[in-house]
CSV table of C-alpha atoms in Angstrom, one decimal:
chain,number,residue,atom,x,y,z
A,1,UNK,CA,134.2,93.4,136.4
A,2,UNK,CA,131.2,93.5,134.1
A,3,UNK,CA,129.2,96.7,133.7
A,4,UNK,CA,125.4,96.6,134.3
A,5,UNK,CA,123.2,99.0,132.4
A,6,UNK,CA,119.3,99.2,132.7
A,7,UNK,CA,117.6,97.5,129.7
A,8,UNK,CA,116.9,100.3,127.0
A,9,UNK,CA,113.6,99.2,126.1
A,10,UNK,CA,112.4,98.8,129.6
A,11,UNK,CA,113.6,102.5,130.3
A,12,UNK,CA,112.0,103.5,127.0
A,13,UNK,CA,108.6,102.4,128.1
A,14,UNK,CA,109.0,103.3,131.7
A,15,UNK,CA,109.9,106.9,130.4
A,16,UNK,CA,106.8,106.9,128.2
A,17,UNK,CA,104.6,106.3,131.0
A,18,UNK,CA,103.6,102.6,130.3
A,19,UNK,CA,103.3,100.5,133.5
A,20,UNK,CA,105.2,97.6,134.0
A,21,UNK,CA,102.5,95.0,134.1
A,22,UNK,CA,101.2,96.1,130.6
A,23,UNK,CA,104.4,94.8,128.8
A,24,UNK,CA,105.5,91.9,131.1
A,25,UNK,CA,103.4,89.1,129.7
A,26,UNK,CA,104.6,88.2,126.2
A,27,UNK,CA,104.5,84.5,125.6
A,28,UNK,CA,107.8,82.8,124.2
A,29,UNK,CA,106.1,82.2,121.0
A,30,UNK,CA,105.7,86.3,120.4
A,31,UNK,CA,109.6,86.4,120.9
A,32,UNK,CA,110.1,83.9,118.1
A,33,UNK,CA,107.1,85.8,116.1
A,34,UNK,CA,108.8,89.4,116.5
A,35,UNK,CA,112.2,88.0,115.3
A,36,UNK,CA,110.5,86.0,112.2
A,37,UNK,CA,108.7,89.1,111.1
A,38,UNK,CA,111.7,91.4,111.5
A,39,UNK,CA,113.9,89.1,109.2
A,40,UNK,CA,110.7,88.4,106.9
A,41,UNK,CA,112.7,86.2,104.6
A,42,UNK,CA,109.8,86.2,102.0
A,43,UNK,CA,110.5,90.0,101.1
A,44,UNK,CA,114.2,89.9,101.4
A,45,UNK,CA,114.8,87.3,99.1
A,46,UNK,CA,112.3,88.7,96.6
A,47,UNK,CA,113.9,92.1,96.6
A,48,UNK,CA,117.3,90.6,96.4
A,49,UNK,CA,116.5,88.1,93.5
A,50,UNK,CA,117.3,90.2,90.6
A,51,UNK,CA,121.0,90.7,92.3
A,52,UNK,CA,121.1,87.1,92.8
A,53,UNK,CA,120.1,85.7,89.5
A,54,UNK,CA,122.5,88.4,87.9
A,55,UNK,CA,125.5,87.3,90.3
A,56,UNK,CA,125.8,83.9,89.6
A,57,UNK,CA,122.5,82.4,88.8
A,58,UNK,CA,120.8,79.4,90.1
A,59,UNK,CA,123.6,77.3,91.6
A,60,UNK,CA,125.6,80.3,93.0
A,61,UNK,CA,122.0,81.5,94.6
A,62,UNK,CA,121.0,78.1,96.2
A,63,UNK,CA,124.5,77.0,97.5
A,64,UNK,CA,125.2,80.5,98.9
A,65,UNK,CA,121.8,80.1,100.8
A,66,UNK,CA,122.7,76.7,102.1
A,67,UNK,CA,126.2,77.7,103.1
A,68,UNK,CA,125.2,81.3,104.6
A,69,UNK,CA,122.3,79.4,106.4
A,70,UNK,CA,124.7,77.1,108.0
A,71,UNK,CA,126.9,79.7,109.4
A,72,UNK,CA,124.0,82.1,110.3
A,73,UNK,CA,122.7,79.4,112.7
A,74,UNK,CA,125.9,79.4,114.5
A,75,UNK,CA,126.2,83.0,114.7
A,76,UNK,CA,122.6,82.6,116.2
A,77,UNK,CA,123.6,80.0,118.6
A,78,UNK,CA,126.5,82.5,119.8
A,79,UNK,CA,124.4,85.3,120.2
A,80,UNK,CA,121.5,83.3,122.0
A,81,UNK,CA,124.1,82.1,124.5
A,82,UNK,CA,124.9,85.6,125.0
A,83,UNK,CA,121.4,86.7,125.1
A,84,UNK,CA,120.6,84.2,127.9
A,85,UNK,CA,123.0,85.7,130.3
A,86,UNK,CA,122.1,89.3,129.4
A,87,UNK,CA,118.6,89.1,128.3
A,88,UNK,CA,118.2,92.8,127.5
A,89,UNK,CA,116.2,94.5,125.2
A,90,UNK,CA,119.2,96.5,124.0
A,91,UNK,CA,120.6,93.6,122.1
A,92,UNK,CA,124.0,93.8,121.0
A,93,UNK,CA,124.4,97.4,121.9
A,94,UNK,CA,123.7,96.0,125.3
A,95,UNK,CA,125.8,93.1,125.2
A,96,UNK,CA,129.0,94.7,123.9
A,97,UNK,CA,129.2,96.9,126.8
A,98,UNK,CA,128.5,94.1,129.5
A,99,UNK,CA,131.3,91.6,128.0
A,100,UNK,CA,134.3,94.1,128.3
A,101,UNK,CA,135.6,95.9,131.4
A,102,UNK,CA,133.6,98.7,133.0
A,103,UNK,CA,136.2,101.0,131.6
A,104,UNK,CA,136.1,99.9,128.1
A,105,UNK,CA,132.0,99.3,128.2
A,106,UNK,CA,131.2,102.8,126.7
A,107,UNK,CA,133.3,102.8,123.9
A,108,UNK,CA,132.3,99.0,123.0
A,109,UNK,CA,128.7,99.8,123.3
A,110,UNK,CA,129.2,103.1,121.2
A,111,UNK,CA,130.7,101.4,118.3
A,112,UNK,CA,128.4,98.4,118.3
A,113,UNK,CA,125.4,100.9,118.8
A,114,UNK,CA,126.3,102.9,115.8
A,115,UNK,CA,127.0,99.8,113.3
A,116,UNK,CA,123.8,98.2,114.5
A,117,UNK,CA,122.0,101.4,113.9
A,118,UNK,CA,123.3,101.6,110.4
A,119,UNK,CA,122.4,98.5,109.5
A,120,UNK,CA,119.0,99.2,110.6
A,121,UNK,CA,118.3,102.2,109.0
A,122,UNK,CA,119.7,100.9,105.6
A,123,UNK,CA,117.5,97.8,106.1
A,124,UNK,CA,114.5,100.4,106.1
A,125,UNK,CA,115.9,101.8,103.0
A,126,UNK,CA,116.2,98.4,101.3
A,127,UNK,CA,112.5,97.5,102.1
A,128,UNK,CA,111.4,101.2,100.8
A,129,UNK,CA,113.5,100.8,97.6
A,130,UNK,CA,112.0,97.2,97.3
A,131,UNK,CA,108.5,98.4,97.8
A,132,UNK,CA,109.0,100.6,95.0
A,133,UNK,CA,110.4,98.2,92.7
A,134,UNK,CA,107.6,95.7,93.3
A,135,UNK,CA,105.1,98.4,92.6
A,136,UNK,CA,107.1,99.2,89.3
A,137,UNK,CA,106.6,95.3,88.5
A,138,UNK,CA,103.2,95.3,89.1
A,139,UNK,CA,102.9,98.1,86.6
A,140,UNK,CA,105.1,96.3,84.1
A,141,UNK,CA,102.6,93.3,84.4
A,142,UNK,CA,99.9,95.4,83.1
A,143,UNK,CA,102.0,96.0,80.2
A,144,UNK,CA,102.5,99.4,80.8
A,145,UNK,CA,105.9,101.4,80.7
A,146,UNK,CA,108.4,101.3,83.4
A,147,UNK,CA,108.3,104.1,86.1
A,148,UNK,CA,111.6,106.3,86.1
A,149,UNK,CA,114.2,106.0,88.8
A,150,UNK,CA,112.8,109.4,90.2
A,151,UNK,CA,109.4,108.0,90.4
A,152,UNK,CA,110.5,105.0,92.2
A,153,UNK,CA,112.4,107.1,94.7
A,154,UNK,CA,109.4,109.5,95.3
A,155,UNK,CA,107.6,106.0,96.1
A,156,UNK,CA,110.1,105.0,98.5
A,157,UNK,CA,110.2,108.2,100.1
A,158,UNK,CA,106.0,108.2,100.3
A,159,UNK,CA,106.0,105.0,102.0
A,160,UNK,CA,108.7,105.7,104.5
A,161,UNK,CA,106.9,108.8,105.5
A,162,UNK,CA,103.6,106.6,106.0
A,163,UNK,CA,105.7,104.4,108.1
A,164,UNK,CA,106.8,107.1,110.2
A,165,UNK,CA,103.3,108.1,110.6
A,166,UNK,CA,102.4,105.0,111.8
A,167,UNK,CA,105.2,104.8,114.1
A,168,UNK,CA,104.2,107.9,115.8
A,169,UNK,CA,101.1,106.0,117.3
A,170,UNK,CA,101.3,104.5,120.6
A,171,UNK,CA,103.4,101.3,120.9
A,172,UNK,CA,100.5,99.5,122.3
A,173,UNK,CA,98.2,100.2,119.5
A,174,UNK,CA,100.8,98.8,116.9
A,175,UNK,CA,100.9,95.4,118.7
A,176,UNK,CA,97.7,94.3,116.7
A,177,UNK,CA,99.2,95.1,113.3
A,178,UNK,CA,102.5,92.9,114.1
A,179,UNK,CA,100.4,90.0,115.3
A,180,UNK,CA,98.5,90.2,112.1
A,181,UNK,CA,101.7,90.5,110.2
A,182,UNK,CA,103.1,87.4,111.4
A,183,UNK,CA,100.0,85.2,110.4
A,184,UNK,CA,100.0,87.0,107.0
A,185,UNK,CA,103.7,86.5,106.2
A,186,UNK,CA,103.6,83.0,107.1
A,187,UNK,CA,100.3,82.3,104.9
A,188,UNK,CA,101.8,84.4,101.9
A,189,UNK,CA,105.1,82.4,102.3
A,190,UNK,CA,103.2,79.0,102.1
A,191,UNK,CA,100.6,80.3,99.4
A,192,UNK,CA,103.4,81.3,97.0
A,193,UNK,CA,105.5,78.3,97.4
A,194,UNK,CA,102.7,76.0,96.5
A,195,UNK,CA,101.6,77.9,93.6
A,196,UNK,CA,105.0,78.0,92.1
A,197,UNK,CA,105.7,74.2,92.7
A,198,UNK,CA,102.3,73.3,91.6
A,199,UNK,CA,101.3,75.3,88.8
A,200,UNK,CA,104.4,76.3,86.7
A,201,UNK,CA,103.8,75.0,83.3
A,202,UNK,CA,107.3,74.2,82.8
A,203,UNK,CA,110.4,73.4,85.4
A,204,UNK,CA,113.8,73.2,85.6
A,205,UNK,CA,115.8,70.1,86.2
A,206,UNK,CA,117.4,69.5,89.6
A,207,UNK,CA,120.5,69.7,88.1
A,208,UNK,CA,119.8,73.2,86.5
A,209,UNK,CA,118.9,74.3,89.7
A,210,UNK,CA,121.9,73.4,91.8
A,211,UNK,CA,124.6,73.6,89.1
A,212,UNK,CA,123.7,76.3,86.3
A,213,UNK,CA,125.4,79.4,86.6
A,214,UNK,CA,125.1,83.1,85.0
A,215,UNK,CA,127.5,85.7,85.3
A,216,UNK,CA,126.6,89.4,84.0
A,217,UNK,CA,129.0,91.1,86.1
A,218,UNK,CA,132.0,91.2,83.9
A,219,UNK,CA,134.0,89.7,87.0
A,220,UNK,CA,135.6,86.3,86.9
A,221,UNK,CA,133.3,83.5,88.1
A,222,UNK,CA,135.5,82.7,91.6
A,223,UNK,CA,135.1,86.3,92.5
A,224,UNK,CA,131.2,86.3,91.7
A,225,UNK,CA,130.8,83.3,94.0
A,226,UNK,CA,132.1,85.3,96.7
A,227,UNK,CA,129.8,88.7,96.1
A,228,UNK,CA,126.9,86.4,95.5
A,229,UNK,CA,126.5,85.7,99.1
A,230,UNK,CA,125.4,89.4,99.7
A,231,UNK,CA,121.7,88.5,99.2
A,232,UNK,CA,121.8,85.7,101.5
A,233,UNK,CA,123.4,87.7,104.2
A,234,UNK,CA,120.8,90.4,103.8
A,235,UNK,CA,117.9,88.2,103.8
A,236,UNK,CA,119.0,86.7,107.3
A,237,UNK,CA,119.7,90.2,108.7
A,238,UNK,CA,117.7,91.1,112.1
A,239,UNK,CA,117.3,87.7,113.7
A,240,UNK,CA,118.4,89.3,117.1
A,241,UNK,CA,115.2,91.3,117.3
A,242,UNK,CA,113.9,88.6,119.5
A,243,UNK,CA,116.1,90.2,122.4
A,244,UNK,CA,114.2,93.8,121.9
A,245,UNK,CA,111.2,91.8,123.7
A,246,UNK,CA,113.3,90.3,126.0
A,247,UNK,CA,112.3,92.1,129.3
A,248,UNK,CA,108.6,91.7,128.0
A,249,UNK,CA,108.6,87.9,127.5
A,250,UNK,CA,108.3,85.3,130.4
A,251,UNK,CA,111.0,83.6,130.9
A,252,UNK,CA,113.2,85.8,129.0
A,253,UNK,CA,116.7,83.8,129.7
A,254,UNK,CA,115.1,80.8,127.7
A,255,UNK,CA,112.6,82.1,125.2
A,256,UNK,CA,114.5,85.0,123.8
A,257,UNK,CA,117.6,82.8,122.9
A,258,UNK,CA,115.2,80.2,121.6
A,259,UNK,CA,113.5,82.8,119.4
A,260,UNK,CA,116.7,83.9,117.9
A,261,UNK,CA,117.9,80.4,117.0
A,262,UNK,CA,114.3,79.1,116.1
A,263,UNK,CA,114.2,82.3,113.7
A,264,UNK,CA,117.5,81.4,112.2
A,265,UNK,CA,116.5,77.5,111.5
A,266,UNK,CA,113.0,78.6,110.4
A,267,UNK,CA,114.3,81.1,108.0
A,268,UNK,CA,116.8,79.0,106.7
A,269,UNK,CA,113.8,76.1,105.7
A,270,UNK,CA,111.4,78.6,104.6
A,271,UNK,CA,113.9,80.6,102.3
A,272,UNK,CA,115.4,77.5,100.9
A,273,UNK,CA,111.7,76.5,100.0
A,274,UNK,CA,111.0,79.7,98.5
A,275,UNK,CA,114.4,80.0,96.3
A,276,UNK,CA,113.6,76.2,95.3
A,277,UNK,CA,110.1,77.3,94.0
A,278,UNK,CA,111.3,80.6,92.3
A,279,UNK,CA,114.3,78.5,90.7
A,280,UNK,CA,112.3,75.5,89.9
A,281,UNK,CA,109.7,77.8,88.0
A,282,UNK,CA,112.6,78.9,85.6
A,283,UNK,CA,113.7,76.4,83.0
A,284,UNK,CA,116.5,78.5,81.8
A,285,UNK,CA,118.3,81.1,83.8
A,286,UNK,CA,120.1,82.7,81.0
A,287,UNK,CA,117.4,83.2,78.8
A,288,UNK,CA,115.0,84.4,81.5
A,289,UNK,CA,117.6,87.0,82.3
A,290,UNK,CA,118.2,88.2,79.1
A,291,UNK,CA,114.5,88.0,78.6
A,292,UNK,CA,113.7,90.6,81.6
A,293,UNK,CA,116.9,92.8,80.9
A,294,UNK,CA,116.7,95.8,78.2
A,295,UNK,CA,113.9,98.0,78.0
A,296,UNK,CA,112.6,95.6,81.0
A,297,UNK,CA,115.5,95.9,83.3
A,298,UNK,CA,113.5,97.4,86.3
A,299,UNK,CA,111.7,94.3,86.2
A,300,UNK,CA,111.7,92.6,89.7
A,301,UNK,CA,113.0,88.7,88.6
A,302,UNK,CA,111.0,87.2,91.7
A,303,UNK,CA,107.9,88.9,89.9
A,304,UNK,CA,109.0,88.0,86.5
A,305,UNK,CA,109.3,84.2,87.7
A,306,UNK,CA,105.6,84.7,89.2
A,307,UNK,CA,104.4,85.9,85.6
A,308,UNK,CA,106.4,82.8,84.1
A,309,UNK,CA,104.8,80.2,86.4
A,310,UNK,CA,101.0,81.4,86.6
A,311,UNK,CA,98.4,83.1,84.3
A,312,UNK,CA,98.5,86.9,84.6
A,313,UNK,CA,95.9,87.3,87.2
A,314,UNK,CA,97.4,84.7,89.5
A,315,UNK,CA,100.9,86.5,89.1
A,316,UNK,CA,99.2,89.9,90.0
A,317,UNK,CA,97.7,88.3,93.0
A,318,UNK,CA,101.0,87.1,94.0
A,319,UNK,CA,102.6,90.4,93.4
A,320,UNK,CA,100.3,92.1,95.5
A,321,UNK,CA,100.9,89.5,98.6
A,322,UNK,CA,104.5,90.7,98.3
A,323,UNK,CA,103.7,94.4,98.5
A,324,UNK,CA,101.6,93.9,101.5
A,325,UNK,CA,104.4,91.9,103.0
A,326,UNK,CA,106.9,94.7,102.3
A,327,UNK,CA,104.4,97.1,103.6
A,328,UNK,CA,104.4,95.4,107.0
A,329,UNK,CA,108.2,94.6,106.9
A,330,UNK,CA,109.1,98.2,106.6
A,331,UNK,CA,106.6,99.4,109.3
A,332,UNK,CA,108.3,96.7,111.5
A,333,UNK,CA,111.9,97.6,110.4
A,334,UNK,CA,111.6,101.3,111.1
A,335,UNK,CA,110.0,100.8,114.5
A,336,UNK,CA,113.3,98.9,115.6
A,337,UNK,CA,115.7,101.5,113.7
A,338,UNK,CA,113.7,104.1,116.0
A,339,UNK,CA,113.7,102.1,119.2
A,340,UNK,CA,117.5,101.4,118.9
A,341,UNK,CA,117.9,105.1,117.6
A,342,UNK,CA,116.0,106.4,121.1
A,343,UNK,CA,118.5,103.9,123.3
A,344,UNK,CA,121.2,105.7,122.0
A,345,UNK,CA,120.2,109.1,122.1
A,346,UNK,CA,119.0,108.5,125.5
A,347,UNK,CA,122.7,107.7,126.4
A,348,UNK,CA,124.2,110.5,124.5
A,349,UNK,CA,125.5,108.5,121.6
A,350,UNK,CA,124.4,111.2,118.8
A,351,UNK,CA,125.1,114.7,118.4
A,352,UNK,CA,122.0,116.6,119.7
A,353,UNK,CA,120.7,113.6,121.4
A,354,UNK,CA,118.6,116.1,123.7
A,355,UNK,CA,116.3,116.4,120.8
A,356,UNK,CA,116.4,113.2,119.2
A,357,UNK,CA,115.1,111.5,122.8
A,358,UNK,CA,112.2,113.7,122.8
A,359,UNK,CA,108.9,112.1,123.8
A,360,UNK,CA,105.6,113.2,122.2
A,361,UNK,CA,103.4,113.2,125.5
A,362,UNK,CA,99.8,112.7,123.7
A,363,UNK,CA,100.8,109.7,121.9
A,364,UNK,CA,104.0,108.5,124.3
A,365,UNK,CA,106.3,108.1,121.3
A,366,UNK,CA,110.1,109.0,120.7
A,367,UNK,CA,108.6,111.4,118.0
A,368,UNK,CA,112.0,113.2,117.4
A,369,UNK,CA,113.8,109.9,116.9
A,370,UNK,CA,111.0,108.7,114.4
A,371,UNK,CA,111.5,112.0,112.3
A,372,UNK,CA,115.3,111.7,112.7
A,373,UNK,CA,115.3,108.1,111.0
A,374,UNK,CA,112.9,109.1,108.5
A,375,UNK,CA,115.2,111.8,107.1
A,376,UNK,CA,118.2,109.4,107.1
A,377,UNK,CA,116.3,107.0,105.0
A,378,UNK,CA,115.1,109.6,102.7
A,379,UNK,CA,118.9,110.8,102.1
A,380,UNK,CA,120.0,107.2,101.5
A,381,UNK,CA,117.0,106.8,99.2
A,382,UNK,CA,118.3,109.5,97.2
A,383,UNK,CA,121.6,107.9,96.6
A,384,UNK,CA,119.6,105.7,93.6
A,385,UNK,CA,119.5,108.9,91.6
A,386,UNK,CA,123.3,108.9,91.4
A,387,UNK,CA,124.2,105.3,90.9
A,388,UNK,CA,122.9,102.5,88.7
A,389,UNK,CA,123.8,100.2,91.4
A,390,UNK,CA,123.0,101.8,94.4
A,391,UNK,CA,120.5,99.2,95.4
A,392,UNK,CA,123.2,96.6,95.9
A,393,UNK,CA,125.2,99.4,97.8
A,394,UNK,CA,122.3,99.6,100.3
A,395,UNK,CA,122.0,96.0,100.7
A,396,UNK,CA,125.8,95.9,101.5
A,397,UNK,CA,125.3,98.9,103.9
A,398,UNK,CA,122.4,97.2,105.8
A,399,UNK,CA,124.2,93.7,105.8
A,400,UNK,CA,127.4,95.0,106.8
A,401,UNK,CA,126.0,97.4,109.5
A,402,UNK,CA,124.3,94.0,111.1
A,403,UNK,CA,127.5,92.1,110.6
A,404,UNK,CA,129.6,93.9,112.5
A,405,UNK,CA,127.4,94.6,115.4
A,406,UNK,CA,126.6,90.9,115.5
A,407,UNK,CA,130.9,90.3,115.3
A,408,UNK,CA,131.9,92.8,118.2
A,409,UNK,CA,129.8,91.1,121.2
A,410,UNK,CA,130.9,87.4,119.7
A,411,UNK,CA,134.4,88.3,119.7
A,412,UNK,CA,134.3,89.7,123.1
A,413,UNK,CA,132.5,86.4,124.1
A,414,UNK,CA,135.6,84.4,122.9
A,415,UNK,CA,138.3,87.0,124.0
A,416,UNK,CA,137.9,89.3,126.9
A,417,UNK,CA,135.2,87.2,128.4
A,418,UNK,CA,136.3,83.7,127.7
A,419,UNK,CA,137.1,82.9,131.0
A,420,UNK,CA,134.6,84.7,133.0
A,421,UNK,CA,131.6,84.2,131.0
A,422,UNK,CA,128.6,83.5,133.1
A,423,UNK,CA,126.9,80.0,132.2
A,424,UNK,CA,123.0,81.2,131.3
A,425,UNK,CA,119.9,78.9,130.8
A,426,UNK,CA,120.8,78.6,127.3
A,427,UNK,CA,124.5,77.5,127.0
A,428,UNK,CA,126.7,75.6,124.3
A,429,UNK,CA,128.9,74.1,127.0
A,430,UNK,CA,132.2,73.2,125.6
A,431,UNK,CA,131.3,74.3,122.3
A,432,UNK,CA,130.5,77.8,123.4
A,433,UNK,CA,133.9,79.4,122.5
A,434,UNK,CA,134.8,77.2,119.2
A,435,UNK,CA,131.2,78.1,117.7
A,436,UNK,CA,132.0,81.7,118.7
A,437,UNK,CA,135.2,81.8,117.0
A,438,UNK,CA,133.8,80.2,113.8
A,439,UNK,CA,131.2,82.8,114.0
A,440,UNK,CA,133.4,85.6,114.5
A,441,UNK,CA,135.3,84.4,111.5
A,442,UNK,CA,132.9,84.1,109.0
A,443,UNK,CA,131.3,87.7,109.8
A,444,UNK,CA,134.9,89.0,109.6
A,445,UNK,CA,135.3,87.7,106.0
A,446,UNK,CA,132.1,88.5,104.9
A,447,UNK,CA,132.0,91.9,106.3
A,448,UNK,CA,135.1,92.5,103.8
A,449,UNK,CA,133.2,91.2,101.0
A,450,UNK,CA,130.4,93.6,101.4
A,451,UNK,CA,132.9,96.4,99.9
A,452,UNK,CA,133.5,94.4,96.7
A,453,UNK,CA,132.4,96.0,93.6
A,454,UNK,CA,129.4,94.0,92.0
A,455,UNK,CA,130.3,95.1,88.3
A,456,UNK,CA,133.0,95.4,86.0
A,457,UNK,CA,134.4,97.6,84.9
A,458,UNK,CA,134.1,99.8,87.9
A,459,UNK,CA,133.0,103.5,87.2
A,460,UNK,CA,131.7,106.0,89.3
A,461,UNK,CA,127.9,105.0,88.5
A,462,UNK,CA,128.4,101.4,89.7
A,463,UNK,CA,131.2,101.6,92.0
A,464,UNK,CA,130.0,100.3,95.6
A,465,UNK,CA,129.4,103.4,97.6
A,466,UNK,CA,129.0,101.5,100.8
A,467,UNK,CA,132.7,101.9,101.6
A,468,UNK,CA,132.4,105.6,101.3
A,469,UNK,CA,129.2,106.0,103.3
A,470,UNK,CA,130.3,103.4,106.1
A,471,UNK,CA,133.4,105.2,106.4
A,472,UNK,CA,131.9,108.6,106.3
A,473,UNK,CA,129.7,107.8,109.1
A,474,UNK,CA,132.1,106.2,111.3
A,475,UNK,CA,134.3,109.2,110.8
A,476,UNK,CA,131.6,111.5,112.0
A,477,UNK,CA,130.8,109.2,114.9
A,478,UNK,CA,134.7,108.7,116.0
A,479,UNK,CA,135.0,112.6,115.7
A,480,UNK,CA,131.6,112.9,118.0
A,481,UNK,CA,133.1,110.3,120.4
A,482,UNK,CA,136.6,112.4,120.8
A,483,UNK,CA,134.6,115.8,121.1
A,484,UNK,CA,132.0,114.5,123.9
A,485,UNK,CA,134.9,112.8,125.6
A,486,UNK,CA,136.8,115.9,126.1
A,487,UNK,CA,133.8,117.4,127.6
């Protein structure tokens, strides 16, 4: 028997005092728009572009995107099928409990929820760190000295604070900002792609874009091909976000699943076009990377590609577009993280959940959880002071959290719920189980890759701390589960 749980975000809004008629009327397009904004492929590719070029160069970057996009669409199809049956704003956290027996539902939701929360708050940190990196790149465009690591961490913490303050506003007052962010992101992506493709004075050949490689990791090339997938997987993370509006969307059992699949496809196309524009603007990847190393090692290579393609002021304008998009992306990311965190705190998943589910009545927002998320984000940002490869570890943590939280419900879909999975309005028919099996296998394999180090020889300064952080959080969560279960 499947367990039925009230939708977390509907309860959230109800507990905040919002009337049902205020949040029942979002159009199906808004489900897609929310998904597309949450993924924000323009900014996620940009902040991971330096890692991509250093870890495989042009050829690995573009083929990793193609392969990753294909499997991501398959995963999106599997999640969409589950979402159609359980169109609930709790998303994977809620689905995991629905796809197993009532006896095991709490543990399944507990594990899945923790990993999804980890992925979300690490995503916040990636956007905050990326924001600081692009600010630094803009400063370098002016010919000024690079900011220190401490200064960039300070900027990351500062913008996280701004996002936290904005998320203390009423949910309905934030809506217009999200609507504007969708239009702005689409317009920015189209503008940057057109400018790079039409104004670059010298272009790479198609052969160079699709076959040239660059390896600055110290590892053998086959290993580089594996870890080169990290940036692609991070760029696709968060496409289940449309489910968070499921209970607020008309025809949710059709619209929310289509929003998930539509986001995967549109992000795959948009990201492919943006990567092509960036890579064609770089005639020689090896010399490009080397020219932006050393004293300019903190230069973001996406911004460096802008500078190579267009005059100084043009590169500045494109960089400002990236900064604004990162601002909106981080704001939305923290919104989703605090929303999921509130749902989990309300269900007693966290220690001190009583405080973390506190609603600030004047603005009717889960202020306790907003503060909690802000503190965690700041602690993870400080990791950059201890490790030269901390950013790649942050990408690994974010991607791994998302990957495992997707893996759990898909695994249950093709195991415990294989023979009694209901048929929703969006269903894959006889292809449902095979696609779920392929998706689960891909998620399992790539999750292991997230723990691999990115530089050789591995030292305490460049090791991938994802394994320590993920392991530590998992251990604390496990201890809390055992202690709370006894009470």
